[in-house]
Amino acid sequence: MSTIIRPALLALATCALFVAMAGLFALRQSIWIDETTQLSGLALDFRTQLAWLAGSSDVNLGVPPDRMPPLSYWLGGLWTEVFGLTEGSMRWFGIVTVLVGAPALYLAGRRAAGPWGGVFCLTFVLLSPGILVQAVEIRAYPLFLTFSAWGYWCFAELVLAGEKRGHGTRWLLILLAVFVLAASYTHYYGLVFGFCLLCALIADRVFRGLPVAPVLVAASGTVVISVGLVPFLLSAAAMTASAASGSADIIPSASSLTETLVGLARLSLRSFLHGSHLVYPTIAIVAVLGVVSLAGLALVGRSMAARSTMLLMPVLVGLVLLAIANLMNPGFSVLAPHYNLWMIPPVAVFFARAFVQGAGKRLRIILQRAGASAIILAHLSASVVLLSNARYFTHGPGEWVASMISDPNRTLVLHDSTGPWAQAYFPLYALTEGEAAQILLVANEEPVWLTATGRKSLSSDINSLLAEFDTVLYVSIRDRNTQFLGRRIRNGETCGGSHAIPLPDISDRFMEPKFYCAYASATLMRVAPIHD
């Protein structure tokens, strides 16, 4: 009985710990550009929202349009009917959504390696600080992860259960098609997920001499129903092309093979590492040693290696597909880890295969426990780093800048154009409902108003304009990387001292600066009133 109860209790404890840690991080996370889009889109009625996502609506929300399919909006809308449309409510929607995928992770791991394999899958995914961050996103990513987990569970059942009676296989294929469709209508990379599962299933059936026809029938039905995505895909493609043509500065050069290989390595590492692991290198080293140990165990023995490799086959196919896409389409972040969250469940189940008992049982158990303990210890240590330094890992300074504003109608915000100013502009627009006036300071050019309909020239001199507001804030933003933030966390340093002043004629009125340290770091200075 203990072989059932103990894993079940540990699984429940893992879920509870995930909820607690994700809930704590949700309190510290800051709204960013894409979240302003999701929150604004959720406020639309169904018909307007559908037209807006399909690019056939003239509605202007004052924030960037979305390139996502509609399912995250539909399910999010149902949530808001009960819990309201607030930042906190929607962050908990993400947490609950990921929790709904937890049984799929456990079932897939248990199918691959027994109850302890199921527990390991849960801990590997839910206690990862990277998943804690993704879980509170007000975007499609938590849903995408959950649908991917359930879809992969179906795949694992088909691969590991052998050839069942036709009725059982048929229902698994139907369920798989449903979850792939749900993932695809949540995020376009669901189509990539489905294609990779299809290739892996065909390879598995050919290898084992099983009929491929049922898989092809299920795939055909999935493709037919996926046609509904075409209007949204066309809209997304048009927006991407429009954004790229809007500024030559954002059009990247073609990715080289070396750059693509580096990107693939980074994506692979991000399946189990987060920036918080890298703050203290020892944590990252422990995690790497743990996964190397479990990967070795998962590949011991010809039969063991064959089944484990087949479980990882969707990821292997995906890496090849993404490499080709990255070489052919440099204008899009093909290898972005959050687009490829569908890879997390297969990776977790692959490592869980280490818990299958085989020859050399005593040594194998020692290595199992050592590898799993190393990964869990690294995850928990990194999560402590994440939660104790939460601001460093937030999206950016939008809410922090907004907290400096007492009366939006009497506030003017000056943005430094030499940095990623939109990281502050759009959150401020959403948080103040467009009431705070915002100006972009452009070096060697005239300042311009930033409005919901675009940029507009000032009708008066900047200095005379400043006198019309009670509060004037200057904001300069710089992108930072994990190495930069890690040094600040370890050494207790600020992110200060890196701001540009495009208008030196008012620089003598800048007051003591304040600093926000994160991946999008900010320097904020109040501009002293003229009468002072």
Short mmCIF file of C-alpha atoms in Angstrom, two decimals:
data_model
loop_
_atom_site.label_atom_id
_atom_site.label_comp_id
_atom_site.label_asym_id
_atom_site.label_seq_id
_atom_site.Cartn_x
_atom_site.Cartn_y
_atom_site.Cartn_z
CA MET A 1 0.00 0.00 0.00
CA SER A 2 2.88 2.38 0.80
CA THR A 3 4.06 2.08 -2.81
CA ILE A 4 0.81 3.81 -3.80
CA ILE A 5 0.19 6.17 -0.88
CA ARG A 6 3.68 7.64 -0.58
CA PRO A 7 3.98 8.67 -4.25
CA ALA A 8 0.44 10.05 -4.15
CA LEU A 9 1.17 12.13 -1.05
CA LEU A 10 4.40 13.44 -2.57
CA ALA A 11 2.55 14.32 -5.77
CA LEU A 12 -0.04 16.29 -3.80
CA ALA A 13 2.68 18.00 -1.77
CA THR A 14 4.46 18.98 -4.99
CA CYS A 15 1.28 20.51 -6.37
CA ALA A 16 0.67 22.41 -3.13
CA LEU A 17 4.24 23.74 -3.10
CA PHE A 18 3.90 24.81 -6.73
CA VAL A 19 0.72 26.75 -5.95
CA ALA A 20 2.35 28.45 -2.97
CA MET A 21 5.50 29.48 -4.84
CA ALA A 22 3.70 30.56 -8.00
CA GLY A 23 1.23 32.54 -5.90
CA LEU A 24 4.09 34.35 -4.18
CA PHE A 25 5.73 35.23 -7.48
CA ALA A 26 2.40 36.40 -8.90
CA LEU A 27 2.33 39.08 -6.21
CA ARG A 28 5.64 40.47 -7.49
CA GLN A 29 5.29 40.05 -11.24
CA SER A 30 4.83 43.22 -13.29
CA ILE A 31 2.59 43.75 -16.30
CA TRP A 32 4.43 43.91 -19.60
CA ILE A 33 3.54 44.79 -23.19
CA ASP A 34 1.95 41.50 -24.28
CA GLU A 35 -0.06 41.26 -21.06
CA THR A 36 -1.56 44.70 -21.66
CA THR A 37 -2.71 43.32 -25.01
CA GLN A 38 -4.28 40.21 -23.46
CA LEU A 39 -6.02 42.16 -20.70
CA SER A 40 -7.36 44.73 -23.16
CA GLY A 41 -8.54 42.03 -25.57
CA LEU A 42 -10.34 40.16 -22.79
CA ALA A 43 -12.46 43.26 -22.18
CA LEU A 44 -13.94 43.07 -25.70
CA ASP A 45 -17.23 41.37 -26.47
CA PHE A 46 -17.01 38.02 -28.26
CA ARG A 47 -17.73 39.22 -31.80
CA THR A 48 -15.43 42.24 -31.61
CA GLN A 49 -12.72 40.14 -30.02
CA LEU A 50 -12.91 37.54 -32.78
CA ALA A 51 -12.68 40.20 -35.49
CA TRP A 52 -9.81 41.89 -33.63
CA LEU A 53 -7.80 38.65 -33.45
CA ALA A 54 -8.51 37.93 -37.11
CA GLY A 55 -7.30 41.40 -38.10
CA SER A 56 -10.66 42.49 -39.49
CA SER A 57 -11.55 45.06 -36.82
CA ASP A 58 -10.69 48.75 -36.64
CA VAL A 59 -10.87 48.79 -32.84
CA ASN A 60 -7.90 50.61 -31.31
CA LEU A 61 -7.10 49.56 -27.75
CA GLY A 62 -4.01 51.74 -27.44
CA VAL A 63 -1.80 48.67 -27.05
CA PRO A 64 -0.23 46.38 -29.67
CA PRO A 65 -2.63 44.00 -31.46
CA ASP A 66 -2.35 40.29 -30.77
CA ARG A 67 -1.08 37.53 -33.03
CA MET A 68 -2.50 34.67 -30.97
CA PRO A 69 -5.31 32.21 -31.78
CA PRO A 70 -8.54 32.72 -29.81
CA LEU A 71 -8.78 29.86 -27.29
CA SER A 72 -6.83 31.53 -24.47
CA TYR A 73 -9.18 34.50 -24.81
CA TRP A 74 -12.29 32.34 -24.76
CA LEU A 75 -11.28 30.33 -21.71
CA GLY A 76 -9.88 33.42 -20.02
CA GLY A 77 -13.18 35.16 -20.69
CA LEU A 78 -15.07 32.39 -18.91
CA TRP A 79 -12.73 32.80 -15.94
CA THR A 80 -13.34 36.55 -15.80
CA GLU A 81 -17.10 35.99 -15.68
CA VAL A 82 -16.58 34.34 -12.28
CA PHE A 83 -13.46 35.97 -10.86
CA GLY A 84 -13.35 39.32 -12.63
CA LEU A 85 -10.91 40.90 -15.06
CA THR A 86 -7.97 42.00 -12.92
CA GLU A 87 -4.26 41.38 -13.05
CA GLY A 88 -4.35 39.21 -9.93
CA SER A 89 -7.32 37.19 -11.13
CA MET A 90 -5.69 36.42 -14.49
CA ARG A 91 -2.40 35.45 -12.89
CA TRP A 92 -4.29 32.90 -10.80
CA PHE A 93 -6.01 31.70 -13.96
CA GLY A 94 -2.56 30.75 -15.24
CA ILE A 95 -1.64 28.97 -12.00
CA VAL A 96 -4.87 26.97 -11.98
CA THR A 97 -4.44 26.18 -15.67
CA VAL A 98 -0.98 24.70 -15.13
CA LEU A 99 -2.33 22.75 -12.15
CA VAL A 100 -4.95 21.18 -14.45
CA GLY A 101 -2.07 19.77 -16.48
CA ALA A 102 -0.42 18.20 -13.42
CA PRO A 103 -2.35 14.88 -13.63
CA ALA A 104 -1.19 14.47 -17.23
CA LEU A 105 2.43 14.87 -16.16
CA TYR A 106 1.99 12.33 -13.38
CA LEU A 107 0.15 9.82 -15.59
CA ALA A 108 2.71 10.07 -18.39
CA GLY A 109 5.58 9.63 -15.94
CA ARG A 110 3.85 6.72 -14.21
CA ARG A 111 3.20 5.05 -17.56
CA ALA A 112 6.86 5.44 -18.44
CA ALA A 113 8.43 4.42 -15.14
CA GLY A 114 5.90 3.63 -12.43
CA PRO A 115 4.59 5.82 -9.57
CA TRP A 116 7.98 7.29 -8.73
CA GLY A 117 8.45 8.23 -12.36
CA GLY A 118 5.16 10.10 -12.14
CA VAL A 119 6.24 11.95 -9.01
CA PHE A 120 9.53 12.88 -10.64
CA CYS A 121 7.76 14.32 -13.69
CA LEU A 122 5.68 16.54 -11.43
CA THR A 123 8.64 17.79 -9.44
CA PHE A 124 10.80 18.29 -12.54
CA VAL A 125 8.16 20.52 -14.14
CA LEU A 126 6.17 22.17 -11.34
CA LEU A 127 9.10 23.03 -9.08
CA SER A 128 11.13 24.54 -11.90
CA PRO A 129 11.42 28.33 -11.45
CA GLY A 130 10.98 28.70 -15.20
CA ILE A 131 7.53 27.12 -14.93
CA LEU A 132 6.71 29.25 -11.88
CA VAL A 133 7.35 32.32 -14.03
CA GLN A 134 5.38 31.01 -17.01
CA ALA A 135 2.45 29.92 -14.83
CA VAL A 136 1.60 33.49 -13.83
CA GLU A 137 1.79 34.88 -17.37
CA ILE A 138 -1.37 36.62 -18.55
CA ARG A 139 -0.87 35.04 -21.93
CA ALA A 140 -1.57 31.76 -23.71
CA TYR A 141 1.51 29.98 -22.36
CA PRO A 142 0.06 28.32 -19.22
CA LEU A 143 -2.80 26.88 -21.28
CA PHE A 144 -0.41 25.82 -24.03
CA LEU A 145 1.71 23.90 -21.53
CA THR A 146 -1.33 22.14 -20.08
CA PHE A 147 -2.78 21.06 -23.43
CA SER A 148 0.69 19.90 -24.48
CA ALA A 149 0.99 17.83 -21.30
CA TRP A 150 -2.31 16.07 -21.92
CA GLY A 151 -1.50 15.54 -25.58
CA TYR A 152 1.84 14.05 -24.70
CA TRP A 153 0.23 11.72 -22.16
CA CYS A 154 -1.85 10.29 -25.02
CA PHE A 155 1.31 9.88 -27.08
CA ALA A 156 3.11 8.11 -24.22
CA GLU A 157 0.19 5.71 -23.78
CA LEU A 158 0.24 4.86 -27.49
CA VAL A 159 3.99 4.32 -27.56
CA LEU A 160 4.36 2.38 -24.31
CA ALA A 161 1.13 0.38 -24.20
CA GLY A 162 1.86 -1.57 -27.37
CA GLU A 163 -0.96 -2.46 -29.74
CA LYS A 164 -4.14 -2.42 -27.69
CA ARG A 165 -7.51 -3.55 -28.84
CA GLY A 166 -8.66 -1.31 -31.66
CA HIS A 167 -11.23 0.45 -29.51
CA GLY A 168 -8.65 1.62 -26.94
CA THR A 169 -6.21 2.87 -29.56
CA ARG A 170 -9.00 4.68 -31.37
CA TRP A 171 -10.01 6.63 -28.29
CA LEU A 172 -6.42 7.54 -27.47
CA LEU A 173 -5.96 8.88 -30.99
CA ILE A 174 -9.18 10.87 -30.71
CA LEU A 175 -8.07 12.35 -27.40
CA LEU A 176 -4.66 13.13 -28.86
CA ALA A 177 -6.29 14.94 -31.78
CA VAL A 178 -8.48 16.95 -29.38
CA PHE A 179 -5.52 18.08 -27.27
CA VAL A 180 -3.40 18.93 -30.31
CA LEU A 181 -6.27 21.01 -31.66
CA ALA A 182 -6.69 22.71 -28.29
CA ALA A 183 -2.96 23.47 -28.18
CA SER A 184 -3.05 24.80 -31.75
CA TYR A 185 -6.03 27.06 -31.09
CA THR A 186 -4.15 28.32 -28.02
CA HIS A 187 -0.75 28.92 -29.64
CA TYR A 188 0.41 28.39 -33.22
CA TYR A 189 3.28 26.23 -32.01
CA GLY A 190 0.59 23.69 -31.23
CA LEU A 191 0.80 22.92 -34.96
CA VAL A 192 4.52 22.23 -34.53
CA PHE A 193 3.71 20.06 -31.51
CA GLY A 194 1.15 18.08 -33.50
CA PHE A 195 3.46 17.59 -36.48
CA CYS A 196 6.28 16.32 -34.26
CA LEU A 197 3.96 13.88 -32.49
CA LEU A 198 2.72 12.65 -35.86
CA CYS A 199 6.25 11.99 -37.12
CA ALA A 200 7.16 10.20 -33.90
CA LEU A 201 4.01 8.06 -33.91
CA ILE A 202 4.54 7.03 -37.53
CA ALA A 203 8.17 6.15 -36.79
CA ASP A 204 7.13 4.11 -33.74
CA ARG A 205 4.51 2.15 -35.65
CA VAL A 206 6.77 1.47 -38.60
CA PHE A 207 9.53 0.35 -36.24
CA ARG A 208 7.19 -2.05 -34.44
CA GLY A 209 5.33 -3.22 -37.54
CA LEU A 210 1.99 -1.75 -36.42
CA PRO A 211 -0.61 -0.21 -38.76
CA VAL A 212 -0.07 3.47 -39.55
CA ALA A 213 -3.51 4.07 -41.06
CA PRO A 214 -5.30 4.93 -37.75
CA VAL A 215 -2.68 7.59 -37.03
CA LEU A 216 -3.06 9.09 -40.51
CA VAL A 217 -6.85 9.17 -40.18
CA ALA A 218 -6.62 11.02 -36.85
CA ALA A 219 -4.05 13.40 -38.33
CA SER A 220 -6.26 14.11 -41.34
CA GLY A 221 -9.19 15.02 -39.12
CA THR A 222 -6.95 17.29 -37.07
CA VAL A 223 -5.73 19.07 -40.20
CA VAL A 224 -9.28 19.63 -41.44
CA ILE A 225 -10.42 21.20 -38.17
CA SER A 226 -7.21 23.27 -38.01
CA VAL A 227 -8.35 25.12 -41.13
CA GLY A 228 -10.26 27.40 -38.77
CA LEU A 229 -6.90 28.88 -37.79
CA VAL A 230 -6.25 30.27 -41.28
CA PRO A 231 -7.77 33.76 -40.72
CA PHE A 232 -5.81 34.16 -37.50
CA LEU A 233 -2.59 32.90 -39.09
CA LEU A 234 -2.96 35.32 -41.99
CA SER A 235 -3.56 38.18 -39.57
CA ALA A 236 -0.52 37.21 -37.50
CA ALA A 237 1.66 36.96 -40.62
CA ALA A 238 0.49 40.38 -41.81
CA MET A 239 1.27 41.96 -38.43
CA THR A 240 4.72 40.37 -38.36
CA ALA A 241 5.48 41.63 -41.87
CA SER A 242 4.16 45.09 -41.02
CA ALA A 243 6.30 45.30 -37.88
CA ALA A 244 9.40 44.22 -39.79
CA SER A 245 8.83 46.74 -42.59
CA GLY A 246 8.19 49.55 -40.12
CA SER A 247 11.84 49.88 -39.15
CA ALA A 248 14.95 48.67 -40.87
CA ASP A 249 16.66 48.58 -37.49
CA ILE A 250 14.64 45.58 -36.31
CA ILE A 251 15.21 43.41 -39.38
CA PRO A 252 17.91 40.92 -38.35
CA SER A 253 20.45 39.36 -40.66
CA ALA A 254 20.09 35.71 -41.56
CA SER A 255 21.03 33.31 -38.76
CA SER A 256 24.19 31.35 -39.41
CA LEU A 257 24.48 27.64 -38.73
CA THR A 258 26.63 28.39 -35.69
CA GLU A 259 24.06 30.85 -34.30
CA THR A 260 21.30 28.31 -34.88
CA LEU A 261 23.22 25.56 -33.09
CA VAL A 262 23.87 27.89 -30.17
CA GLY A 263 20.16 28.72 -30.10
CA LEU A 264 19.26 25.02 -30.06
CA ALA A 265 21.67 24.41 -27.20
CA ARG A 266 20.16 27.30 -25.27
CA LEU A 267 16.64 26.00 -25.91
CA SER A 268 17.67 22.53 -24.71
CA LEU A 269 19.19 23.91 -21.53
CA ARG A 270 16.14 26.06 -20.89
CA SER A 271 14.04 22.89 -20.69
CA PHE A 272 15.41 22.46 -17.16
CA LEU A 273 17.33 25.67 -16.37
CA HIS A 274 16.09 29.20 -15.66
CA GLY A 275 18.00 32.43 -15.15
CA SER A 276 17.69 31.96 -11.39
CA HIS A 277 19.70 28.72 -11.67
CA LEU A 278 22.55 30.69 -13.21
CA VAL A 279 22.84 33.36 -10.52
CA TYR A 280 24.96 30.95 -8.49
CA PRO A 281 26.84 28.62 -10.90
CA THR A 282 26.91 25.82 -8.33
CA ILE A 283 23.13 25.47 -8.63
CA ALA A 284 23.33 25.13 -12.41
CA ILE A 285 26.17 22.60 -12.17
CA VAL A 286 24.18 20.45 -9.72
CA ALA A 287 21.17 20.53 -12.07
CA VAL A 288 23.29 19.54 -15.08
CA LEU A 289 24.90 16.66 -13.17
CA GLY A 290 21.44 15.47 -12.17
CA VAL A 291 20.04 15.41 -15.70
CA VAL A 292 23.20 13.77 -17.07
CA SER A 293 22.87 11.02 -14.46
CA LEU A 294 19.20 10.38 -15.22
CA ALA A 295 19.72 10.58 -18.98
CA GLY A 296 22.42 7.93 -18.72
CA LEU A 297 20.11 5.62 -16.78
CA ALA A 298 17.30 6.19 -19.28
CA LEU A 299 19.55 5.00 -22.12
CA VAL A 300 21.11 1.92 -20.48
CA GLY A 301 20.28 -1.25 -22.42
CA ARG A 302 19.16 -1.60 -26.04
CA SER A 303 15.45 -2.07 -25.32
CA MET A 304 15.46 0.65 -22.66
CA ALA A 305 17.25 3.09 -24.95
CA ALA A 306 14.85 2.39 -27.83
CA ARG A 307 11.74 3.13 -25.77
CA SER A 308 13.29 6.17 -24.08
CA THR A 309 14.44 7.59 -27.41
CA MET A 310 11.00 7.09 -28.88
CA LEU A 311 9.48 9.03 -25.99
CA LEU A 312 11.90 11.86 -26.75
CA MET A 313 11.41 11.58 -30.52
CA PRO A 314 8.91 14.50 -30.77
CA VAL A 315 11.55 16.81 -29.27
CA LEU A 316 14.28 15.48 -31.58
CA VAL A 317 12.05 16.03 -34.61
CA GLY A 318 11.14 19.45 -33.28
CA LEU A 319 14.77 20.52 -32.88
CA VAL A 320 15.52 19.63 -36.50
CA LEU A 321 12.38 21.39 -37.70
CA LEU A 322 13.11 24.51 -35.65
CA ALA A 323 16.72 24.60 -36.86
CA ILE A 324 15.57 24.64 -40.47
CA ALA A 325 12.92 27.26 -39.72
CA ASN A 326 15.44 29.45 -37.91
CA LEU A 327 17.84 29.35 -40.86
CA MET A 328 15.06 30.21 -43.30
CA ASN A 329 13.15 32.80 -41.24
CA PRO A 330 15.53 35.03 -39.27
CA GLY A 331 12.89 37.69 -38.69
CA PHE A 332 11.05 35.60 -36.08
CA SER A 333 12.20 34.20 -32.73
CA VAL A 334 11.69 30.59 -33.77
CA LEU A 335 13.75 29.20 -30.90
CA ALA A 336 12.13 31.24 -28.12
CA PRO A 337 11.78 28.92 -25.08
CA HIS A 338 8.26 30.11 -24.20
CA TYR A 339 7.05 29.24 -27.72
CA ASN A 340 8.41 25.74 -27.24
CA LEU A 341 6.91 24.88 -23.86
CA TRP A 342 5.42 21.80 -25.53
CA MET A 343 8.89 20.22 -25.23
CA ILE A 344 8.86 20.24 -21.43
CA PRO A 345 6.60 17.17 -20.84
CA PRO A 346 8.56 14.91 -23.24
CA VAL A 347 11.85 15.92 -21.62
CA ALA A 348 10.44 15.26 -18.14
CA VAL A 349 9.16 11.81 -19.12
CA PHE A 350 12.47 10.95 -20.80
CA PHE A 351 14.34 11.66 -17.56
CA ALA A 352 11.68 9.75 -15.61
CA ARG A 353 12.63 6.62 -17.58
CA ALA A 354 15.63 6.43 -15.27
CA PHE A 355 13.23 5.08 -12.63
CA VAL A 356 12.57 1.89 -14.61
CA GLN A 357 14.20 -0.95 -12.69
CA GLY A 358 16.77 -3.06 -14.52
CA ALA A 359 20.02 -4.91 -14.10
CA GLY A 360 22.29 -3.75 -11.28
CA LYS A 361 19.32 -2.73 -9.19
CA ARG A 362 21.23 -1.48 -6.13
CA LEU A 363 23.57 0.80 -8.10
CA ARG A 364 20.71 1.95 -10.29
CA ILE A 365 18.65 3.00 -7.26
CA ILE A 366 21.59 4.97 -5.87
CA LEU A 367 22.05 6.81 -9.17
CA GLN A 368 18.30 7.39 -9.48
CA ARG A 369 18.09 8.99 -6.09
CA ALA A 370 21.26 11.00 -6.56
CA GLY A 371 20.18 12.34 -9.95
CA ALA A 372 16.62 13.15 -8.91
CA SER A 373 17.78 14.72 -5.64
CA ALA A 374 20.28 16.89 -7.51
CA ILE A 375 17.61 18.21 -9.88
CA ILE A 376 15.03 18.82 -7.16
CA LEU A 377 17.61 20.49 -4.90
CA ALA A 378 18.71 22.72 -7.79
CA HIS A 379 15.10 23.61 -8.63
CA LEU A 380 14.26 24.47 -5.03
CA SER A 381 17.46 26.47 -4.57
CA ALA A 382 16.81 28.40 -7.78
CA SER A 383 13.20 29.00 -6.73
CA VAL A 384 14.46 30.49 -3.47
CA VAL A 385 16.72 32.78 -5.52
CA LEU A 386 13.76 33.68 -7.72
CA LEU A 387 11.36 34.47 -4.89
CA SER A 388 13.88 36.30 -2.71
CA ASN A 389 14.96 38.46 -5.66
CA ALA A 390 11.63 38.53 -7.47
CA ARG A 391 11.96 42.06 -8.86
CA TYR A 392 15.03 41.07 -10.85
CA PHE A 393 13.03 38.44 -12.72
CA THR A 394 9.90 40.48 -13.39
CA HIS A 395 8.92 41.66 -16.84
CA GLY A 396 9.94 45.24 -16.33
CA PRO A 397 9.34 48.59 -14.67
CA GLY A 398 5.82 49.43 -15.84
CA GLU A 399 4.02 49.02 -12.51
CA TRP A 400 6.97 50.50 -10.61
CA VAL A 401 6.81 53.69 -12.70
CA ALA A 402 3.01 53.75 -12.34
CA SER A 403 3.40 53.64 -8.55
CA MET A 404 5.17 57.02 -8.76
CA ILE A 405 2.06 58.60 -10.27
CA SER A 406 -0.59 59.95 -7.91
CA ASP A 407 -2.71 61.84 -10.46
CA PRO A 408 -2.38 60.56 -14.05
CA ASN A 409 -4.18 63.61 -15.44
CA ARG A 410 -1.50 65.89 -14.01
CA THR A 411 1.46 63.68 -14.92
CA LEU A 412 3.82 63.77 -17.89
CA VAL A 413 6.23 60.92 -18.60
CA LEU A 414 9.30 61.53 -20.78
CA HIS A 415 10.69 58.40 -22.44
CA ASP A 416 14.28 58.00 -23.61
CA SER A 417 14.17 56.76 -27.22
CA THR A 418 17.65 55.23 -27.04
CA GLY A 419 16.32 52.26 -25.05
CA PRO A 420 13.31 49.89 -25.29
CA TRP A 421 10.91 52.63 -24.15
CA ALA A 422 7.81 50.60 -25.08
CA GLN A 423 8.48 48.39 -22.02
CA ALA A 424 7.27 51.32 -19.91
CA TYR A 425 4.97 53.15 -22.30
CA PHE A 426 2.38 50.42 -22.93
CA PRO A 427 2.07 49.23 -19.30
CA LEU A 428 1.69 52.87 -18.23
CA TYR A 429 -0.94 53.44 -20.89
CA ALA A 430 -2.92 50.43 -19.67
CA LEU A 431 -2.48 51.08 -15.95
CA THR A 432 -3.47 54.76 -16.20
CA GLU A 433 -6.15 54.03 -18.83
CA GLY A 434 -4.38 56.40 -21.19
CA GLU A 435 -4.72 59.38 -18.86
CA ALA A 436 -1.01 59.99 -18.21
CA ALA A 437 0.57 62.09 -20.94
CA GLN A 438 3.65 60.49 -22.49
CA ILE A 439 6.34 62.00 -24.72
CA LEU A 440 9.19 60.32 -26.58
CA LEU A 441 12.49 62.19 -26.47
CA VAL A 442 14.43 61.57 -29.66
CA ALA A 443 18.08 62.61 -29.89
CA ASN A 444 18.68 65.42 -32.41
CA GLU A 445 14.98 65.50 -33.28
CA GLU A 446 11.87 67.17 -31.96
CA PRO A 447 10.05 65.34 -29.12
CA VAL A 448 6.75 63.70 -30.05
CA TRP A 449 3.55 62.82 -28.21
CA LEU A 450 2.88 59.10 -27.82
CA THR A 451 -0.85 58.47 -28.29
CA ALA A 452 -3.18 55.56 -28.95
CA THR A 453 -3.27 56.50 -32.63
CA GLY A 454 0.47 56.99 -33.06
CA ARG A 455 3.07 59.72 -32.69
CA LYS A 456 2.12 63.38 -32.92
CA SER A 457 4.21 66.55 -33.02
CA LEU A 458 4.21 68.86 -30.03
CA SER A 459 2.22 72.05 -30.46
CA SER A 460 4.45 74.02 -28.09
CA ASP A 461 8.01 74.18 -26.77
CA ILE A 462 8.97 71.30 -24.45
CA ASN A 463 9.99 73.62 -21.61
CA SER A 464 6.72 75.54 -21.62
CA LEU A 465 4.85 72.24 -21.80
CA LEU A 466 6.55 70.91 -18.67
CA ALA A 467 5.09 73.76 -16.63
CA GLU A 468 1.55 72.45 -17.31
CA PHE A 469 2.05 69.30 -15.21
CA ASP A 470 2.42 68.74 -11.47
CA THR A 471 4.55 65.63 -11.94
CA VAL A 472 7.12 65.09 -14.69
CA LEU A 473 9.03 61.80 -14.83
CA TYR A 474 11.98 60.92 -17.05
CA VAL A 475 12.33 57.18 -17.75
CA SER A 476 15.25 55.45 -19.45
CA ILE A 477 15.21 51.67 -19.99
CA ARG A 478 17.99 49.24 -20.83
CA ASP A 479 17.84 45.53 -21.60
CA ARG A 480 19.87 43.34 -19.25
CA ASN A 481 20.91 39.69 -19.36
CA THR A 482 21.15 36.99 -16.72
CA GLN A 483 24.89 37.49 -16.22
CA PHE A 484 24.36 41.19 -15.48
CA LEU A 485 21.52 40.52 -13.04
CA GLY A 486 23.39 37.64 -11.41
CA ARG A 487 26.32 39.90 -10.57
CA ARG A 488 23.95 42.46 -9.05
CA ILE A 489 22.22 39.84 -6.91
CA ARG A 490 25.47 38.27 -5.70
CA ASN A 491 27.15 41.60 -4.98
CA GLY A 492 24.11 43.56 -3.78
CA GLU A 493 24.59 46.21 -6.46
CA THR A 494 22.00 48.44 -8.13
CA CYS A 495 21.41 48.78 -11.86
CA GLY A 496 22.10 52.50 -11.72
CA GLY A 497 24.31 54.77 -13.74
CA SER A 498 23.17 53.87 -17.25
CA HIS A 499 20.76 56.43 -18.62
CA ALA A 500 20.84 58.75 -21.59
CA ILE A 501 19.75 62.38 -21.52
CA PRO A 502 18.67 63.38 -25.03
CA LEU A 503 17.66 66.88 -23.88
CA PRO A 504 20.61 68.43 -22.05
CA ASP A 505 18.81 71.74 -21.74
CA ILE A 506 16.62 70.29 -18.98
CA SER A 507 19.19 67.93 -17.46
CA ASP A 508 19.99 70.41 -14.70
CA ARG A 509 16.42 69.96 -13.45
CA PHE A 510 16.70 66.20 -13.01
CA MET A 511 16.36 65.17 -9.37
CA GLU A 512 17.94 62.18 -7.58
CA PRO A 513 17.52 59.05 -9.76
CA LYS A 514 15.75 55.85 -8.74
CA PHE A 515 16.57 52.48 -10.24
CA TYR A 516 14.60 49.36 -11.13
CA CYS A 517 16.76 46.29 -11.73
CA ALA A 518 15.31 43.58 -13.99
CA TYR A 519 15.72 42.20 -17.49
CA ALA A 520 14.23 45.53 -18.57
CA SER A 521 15.96 47.86 -16.10
CA ALA A 522 14.90 51.45 -15.62
CA THR A 523 16.37 54.71 -14.43
CA LEU A 524 13.69 57.15 -13.27
CA MET A 525 14.19 60.82 -12.42
CA ARG A 526 11.69 63.46 -11.47
CA VAL A 527 12.00 66.76 -13.29
CA ALA A 528 11.94 69.67 -10.85
CA PRO A 529 9.17 72.23 -11.49
CA ILE A 530 10.26 75.44 -13.20
CA HIS A 531 9.21 77.64 -10.30
CA ASP A 532 11.69 75.82 -8.07
#
